[in-house]
Coordinates of C-alpha atoms and ligand atoms in Angstrom, one line a residue:
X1 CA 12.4 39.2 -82.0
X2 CA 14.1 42.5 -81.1
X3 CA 17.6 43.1 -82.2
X4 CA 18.0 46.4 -80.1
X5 CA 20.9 45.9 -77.6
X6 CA 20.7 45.3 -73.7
X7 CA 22.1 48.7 -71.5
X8 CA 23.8 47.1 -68.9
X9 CA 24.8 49.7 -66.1
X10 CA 27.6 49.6 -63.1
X11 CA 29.1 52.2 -61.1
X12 CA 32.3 51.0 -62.9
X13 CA 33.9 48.3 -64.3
X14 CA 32.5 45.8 -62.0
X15 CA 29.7 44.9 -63.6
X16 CA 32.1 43.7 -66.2
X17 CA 31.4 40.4 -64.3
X18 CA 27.5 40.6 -65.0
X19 CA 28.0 41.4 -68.4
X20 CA 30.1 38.3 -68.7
X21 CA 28.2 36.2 -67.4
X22 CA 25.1 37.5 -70.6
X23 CA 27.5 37.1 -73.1
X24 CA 28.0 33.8 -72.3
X25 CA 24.2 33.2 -71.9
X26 CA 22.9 34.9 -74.8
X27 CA 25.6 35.2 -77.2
X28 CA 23.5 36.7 -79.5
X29 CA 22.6 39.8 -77.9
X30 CA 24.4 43.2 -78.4
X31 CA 25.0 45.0 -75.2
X32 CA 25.7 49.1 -74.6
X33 CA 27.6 48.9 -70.5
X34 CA 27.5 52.1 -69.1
X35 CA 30.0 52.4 -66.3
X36 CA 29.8 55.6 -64.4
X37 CA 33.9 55.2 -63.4
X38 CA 33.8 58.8 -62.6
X39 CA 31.5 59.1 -59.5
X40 CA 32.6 55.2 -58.2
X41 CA 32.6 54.0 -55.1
X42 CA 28.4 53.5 -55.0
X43 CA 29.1 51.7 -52.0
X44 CA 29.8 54.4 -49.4
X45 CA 27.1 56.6 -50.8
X46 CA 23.5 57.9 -49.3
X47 CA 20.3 56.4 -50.8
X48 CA 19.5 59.7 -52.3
X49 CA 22.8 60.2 -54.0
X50 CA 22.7 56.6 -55.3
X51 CA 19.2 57.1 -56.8
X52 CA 20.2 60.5 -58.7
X53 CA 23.0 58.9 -60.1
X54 CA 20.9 56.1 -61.4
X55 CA 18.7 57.7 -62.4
X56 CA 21.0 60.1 -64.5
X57 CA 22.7 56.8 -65.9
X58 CA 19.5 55.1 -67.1
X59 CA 18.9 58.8 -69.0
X60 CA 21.8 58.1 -71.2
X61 CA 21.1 54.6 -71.6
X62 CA 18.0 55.1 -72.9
X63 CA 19.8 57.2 -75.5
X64 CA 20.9 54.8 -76.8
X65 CA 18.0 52.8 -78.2
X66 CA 17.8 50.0 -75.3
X67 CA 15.2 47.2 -75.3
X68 CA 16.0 46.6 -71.4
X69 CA 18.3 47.6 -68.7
X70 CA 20.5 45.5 -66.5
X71 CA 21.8 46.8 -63.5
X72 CA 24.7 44.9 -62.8
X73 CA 25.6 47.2 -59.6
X74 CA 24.6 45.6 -56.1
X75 CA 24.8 49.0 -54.5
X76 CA 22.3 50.5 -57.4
X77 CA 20.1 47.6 -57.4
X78 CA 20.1 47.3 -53.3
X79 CA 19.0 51.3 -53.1
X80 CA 17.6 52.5 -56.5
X81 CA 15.6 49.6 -57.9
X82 CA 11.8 51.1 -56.7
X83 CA 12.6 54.3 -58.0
X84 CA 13.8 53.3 -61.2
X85 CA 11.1 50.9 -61.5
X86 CA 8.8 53.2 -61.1
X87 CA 10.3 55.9 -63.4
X88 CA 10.3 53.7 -66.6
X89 CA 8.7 51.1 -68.1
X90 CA 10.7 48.9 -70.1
X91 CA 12.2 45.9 -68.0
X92 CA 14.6 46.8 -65.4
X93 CA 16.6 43.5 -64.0
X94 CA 19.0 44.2 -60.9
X95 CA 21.2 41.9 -59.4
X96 CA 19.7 41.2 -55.7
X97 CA 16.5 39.5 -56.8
X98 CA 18.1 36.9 -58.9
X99 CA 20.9 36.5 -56.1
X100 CA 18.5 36.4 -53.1
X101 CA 16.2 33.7 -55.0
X102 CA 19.4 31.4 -55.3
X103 CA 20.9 32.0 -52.0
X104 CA 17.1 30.5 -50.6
X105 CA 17.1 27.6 -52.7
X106 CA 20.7 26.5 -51.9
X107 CA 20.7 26.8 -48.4
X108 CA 19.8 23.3 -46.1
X109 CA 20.1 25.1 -42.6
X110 CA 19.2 28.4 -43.9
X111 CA 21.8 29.9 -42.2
X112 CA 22.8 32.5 -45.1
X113 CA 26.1 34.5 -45.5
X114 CA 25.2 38.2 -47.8
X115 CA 28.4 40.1 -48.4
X116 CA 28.5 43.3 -50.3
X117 CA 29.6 46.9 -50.3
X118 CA 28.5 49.0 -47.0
X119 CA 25.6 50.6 -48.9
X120 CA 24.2 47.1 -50.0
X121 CA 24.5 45.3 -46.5
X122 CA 22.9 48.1 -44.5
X123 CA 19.8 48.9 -46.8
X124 CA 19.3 45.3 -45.9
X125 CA 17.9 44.7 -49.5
X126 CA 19.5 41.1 -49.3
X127 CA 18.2 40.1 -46.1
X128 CA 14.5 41.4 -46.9
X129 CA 14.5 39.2 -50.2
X130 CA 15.6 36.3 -48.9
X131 CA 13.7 36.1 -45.6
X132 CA 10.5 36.8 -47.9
X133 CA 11.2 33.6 -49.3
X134 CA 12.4 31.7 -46.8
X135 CA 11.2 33.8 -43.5
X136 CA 13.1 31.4 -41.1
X137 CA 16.3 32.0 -42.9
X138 CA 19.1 33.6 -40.3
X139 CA 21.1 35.6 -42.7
X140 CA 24.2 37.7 -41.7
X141 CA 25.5 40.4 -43.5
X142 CA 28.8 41.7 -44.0
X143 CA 30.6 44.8 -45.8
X144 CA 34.1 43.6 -47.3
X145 CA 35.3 47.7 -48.2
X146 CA 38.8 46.5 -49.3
X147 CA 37.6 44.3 -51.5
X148 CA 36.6 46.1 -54.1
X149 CA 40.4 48.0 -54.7
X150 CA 42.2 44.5 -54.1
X151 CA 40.5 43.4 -57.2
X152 CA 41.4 46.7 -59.1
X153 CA 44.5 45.9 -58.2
X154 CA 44.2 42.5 -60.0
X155 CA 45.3 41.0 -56.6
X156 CA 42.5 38.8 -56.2
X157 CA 44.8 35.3 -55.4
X158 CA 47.2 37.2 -53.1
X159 CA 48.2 36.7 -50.1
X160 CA 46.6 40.0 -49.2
X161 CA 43.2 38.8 -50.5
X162 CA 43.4 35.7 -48.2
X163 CA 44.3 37.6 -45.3
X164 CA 41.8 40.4 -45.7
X165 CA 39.2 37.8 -46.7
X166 CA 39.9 35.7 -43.4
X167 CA 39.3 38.5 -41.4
X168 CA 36.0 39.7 -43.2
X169 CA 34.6 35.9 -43.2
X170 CA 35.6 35.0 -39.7
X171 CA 32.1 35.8 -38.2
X172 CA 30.2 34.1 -41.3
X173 CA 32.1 30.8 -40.4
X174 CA 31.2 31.1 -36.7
X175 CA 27.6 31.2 -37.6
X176 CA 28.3 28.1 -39.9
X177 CA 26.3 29.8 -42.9
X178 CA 26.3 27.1 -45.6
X179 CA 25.9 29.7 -48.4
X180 CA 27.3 32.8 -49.4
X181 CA 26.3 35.7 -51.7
X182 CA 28.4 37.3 -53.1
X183 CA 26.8 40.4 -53.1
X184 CA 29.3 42.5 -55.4
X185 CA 30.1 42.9 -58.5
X186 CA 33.4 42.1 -57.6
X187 CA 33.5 39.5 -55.5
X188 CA 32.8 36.7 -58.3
X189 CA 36.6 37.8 -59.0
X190 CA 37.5 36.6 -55.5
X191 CA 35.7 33.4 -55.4
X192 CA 38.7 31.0 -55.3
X193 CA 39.8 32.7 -52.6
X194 CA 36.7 33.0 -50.9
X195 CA 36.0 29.4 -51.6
X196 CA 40.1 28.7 -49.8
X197 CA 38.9 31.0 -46.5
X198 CA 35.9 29.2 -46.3
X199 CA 37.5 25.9 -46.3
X200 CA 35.3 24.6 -49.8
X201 CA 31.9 24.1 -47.3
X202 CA 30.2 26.7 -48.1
X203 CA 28.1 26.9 -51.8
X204 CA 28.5 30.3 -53.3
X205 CA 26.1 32.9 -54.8
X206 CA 26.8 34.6 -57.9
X207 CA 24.5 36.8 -58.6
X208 CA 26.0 38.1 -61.6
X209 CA 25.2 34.2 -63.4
X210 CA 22.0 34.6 -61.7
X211 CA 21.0 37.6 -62.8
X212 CA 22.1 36.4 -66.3
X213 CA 20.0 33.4 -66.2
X214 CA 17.0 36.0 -65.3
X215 CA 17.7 38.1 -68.2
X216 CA 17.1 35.2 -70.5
X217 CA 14.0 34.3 -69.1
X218 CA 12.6 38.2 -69.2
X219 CA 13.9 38.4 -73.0
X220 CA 11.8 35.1 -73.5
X221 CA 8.8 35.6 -71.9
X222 CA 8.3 38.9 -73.3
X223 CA 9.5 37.8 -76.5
X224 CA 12.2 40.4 -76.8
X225 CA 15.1 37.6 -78.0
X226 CA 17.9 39.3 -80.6
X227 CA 17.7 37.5 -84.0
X228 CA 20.9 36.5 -83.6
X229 CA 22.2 33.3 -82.5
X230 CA 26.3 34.4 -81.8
X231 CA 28.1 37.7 -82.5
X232 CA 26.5 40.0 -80.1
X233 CA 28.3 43.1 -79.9
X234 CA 29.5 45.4 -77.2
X235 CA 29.7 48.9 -77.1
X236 CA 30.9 50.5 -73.9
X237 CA 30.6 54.0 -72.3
X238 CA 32.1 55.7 -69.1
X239 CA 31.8 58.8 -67.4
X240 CA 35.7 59.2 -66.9
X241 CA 39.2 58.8 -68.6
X242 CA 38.7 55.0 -70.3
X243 CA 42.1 53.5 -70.1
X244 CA 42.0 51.9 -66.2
X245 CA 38.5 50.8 -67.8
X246 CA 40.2 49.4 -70.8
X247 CA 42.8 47.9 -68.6
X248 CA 41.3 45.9 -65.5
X249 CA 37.8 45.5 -67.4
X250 CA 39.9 43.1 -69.8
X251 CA 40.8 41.2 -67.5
X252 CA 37.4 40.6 -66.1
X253 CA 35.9 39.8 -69.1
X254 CA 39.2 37.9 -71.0
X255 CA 39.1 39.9 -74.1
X256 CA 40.6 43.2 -75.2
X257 CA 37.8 46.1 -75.1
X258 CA 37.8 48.1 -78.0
X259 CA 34.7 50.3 -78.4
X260 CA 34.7 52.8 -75.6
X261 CA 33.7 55.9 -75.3
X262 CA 34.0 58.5 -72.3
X263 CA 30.9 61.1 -72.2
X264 CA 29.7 63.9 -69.3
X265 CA 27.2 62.2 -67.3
X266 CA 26.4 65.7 -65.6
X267 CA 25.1 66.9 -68.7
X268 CA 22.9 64.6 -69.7
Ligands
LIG1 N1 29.5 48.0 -58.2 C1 29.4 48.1 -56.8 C2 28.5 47.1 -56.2 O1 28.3 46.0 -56.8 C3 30.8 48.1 -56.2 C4 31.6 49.3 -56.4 C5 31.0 50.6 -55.8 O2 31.0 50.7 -54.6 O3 30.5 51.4 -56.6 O4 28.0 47.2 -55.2

């Protein structure tokens, strides 16, 4: 047993969805997010930048007496994971593994669908995973930009969200992909409309309940459970003023967030 909380880090609130998604898992388990809403978007960012500011984040998360990390950002996981990996040594979960694994087990004519931020669809993490799993998998890949400010926008069943999602999806339907990640922290938000554009015949990805579902199994195998059955508690940090935070992140997560704190990531 080990009642030390779980970091969980996002480049913002998005990750909200990933951290959902373990509190509904593991009820038990205290969690410290970090999201670092100061230096957000990840997704238009060079490897080297993403990989510093990971890198950065995990140093304060460690701070904070962690027994793993979580790193609920696609972006992140898709260009910093190695690096991170290699850094530290307590377990580091991302999001594209878990997603990837799913996306190969689902599909029956492996014709896959990966969308994500511009940084996650062009470092091709996706498409590398799954095709090592299922190497005769066609997978296409597509960056969905506006999707990421219609959900802060807490637009995600508006007309604009069907719109901009038809045009983004028209090329995945073409191919007649049968499954779709949805390789974004915020996408999971979207998934009704998604699920509308794509006419209900396509089986979608959530990587953020998949990554969950890998954190359990981590915590087990390495015997690293909390104590605690229910009652996990969240504490929640960000790098810049915490009231948007406060605002849209309870909406994600359906619950008022009271225990935030905003610190200086440069100066840790
Ligand atoms: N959290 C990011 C992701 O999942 C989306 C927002 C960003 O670009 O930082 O890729």
């Amino acid at each position: 047993m080990d009642n030390r909380p779980i970091g969980v880090f996002d480049s913002g609130i998005g990750g909200l969805t990933v951290l959902k998604e373990i509190t509904e898992q593991l009820p038990g388990e205290d969690i410290v997010y970090f999201g670092d809403t100061a230096r957000i978007p990840y997704g238009t960012r060079s490897k080297e930048t993403v990989i510093k500011y990971v890198l950065q984040s995990f140093k304060f998360l460690l701070t904070q007496d962690i027994k793993a990390i979580v790193v609920a950002c696609n972006t992140a996981s898709a260009l910093a994971m190695e690096e991170a990996q290699k850094e530290y040594d307590l377990p580091i979960i991302g999001v594209v593994e878990p997603g990837a694994k799913a996306a190969a087990s689902a599909t029956k004519n492996s014709k896959i669908g990966v969308i994500g931020t511009e940084g996650t669809i062009n470092s091709q993490a996706y498409q590398r995973t799954i095709r090592k799993i299922l190497p005769s998998a066609e997978i296409i890949g597509v960056a969905c930009p506006l999707f990421v400010p219609i959900v802060e926008e807490g637009w995600e069943n508006s007309d604009v969200a069907y719109m901009t999602a038809k045009k983004y999806l028209l090329e995945l339907k073409e191919h007649e992909i049968d499954t779709l990640v949805l390789g974004c922290t915020h996408y999971p938000v979207l998934r009704y409309t998604i699920d509308k554009v794509m006419e209900g015949k396509v089986t979608l990805v959530n990587p953020a309940y998949e990554t969950a579902k890998a954190v359990k199994g981590i915590l087990k195998e390495k015997n690293l459970f909390s104590s605690k059955l229910d009652g996990g508690e969240q504490r929640f940090y960000v790098s810049d003023d915490p009231e948007k935070f406060k605002r849209i992140g309870g909406n994600i997560i359906r619950k008022e967030i009271v225990s935030i704190e905003k610190i200086d990531i440069e100066k840790i």
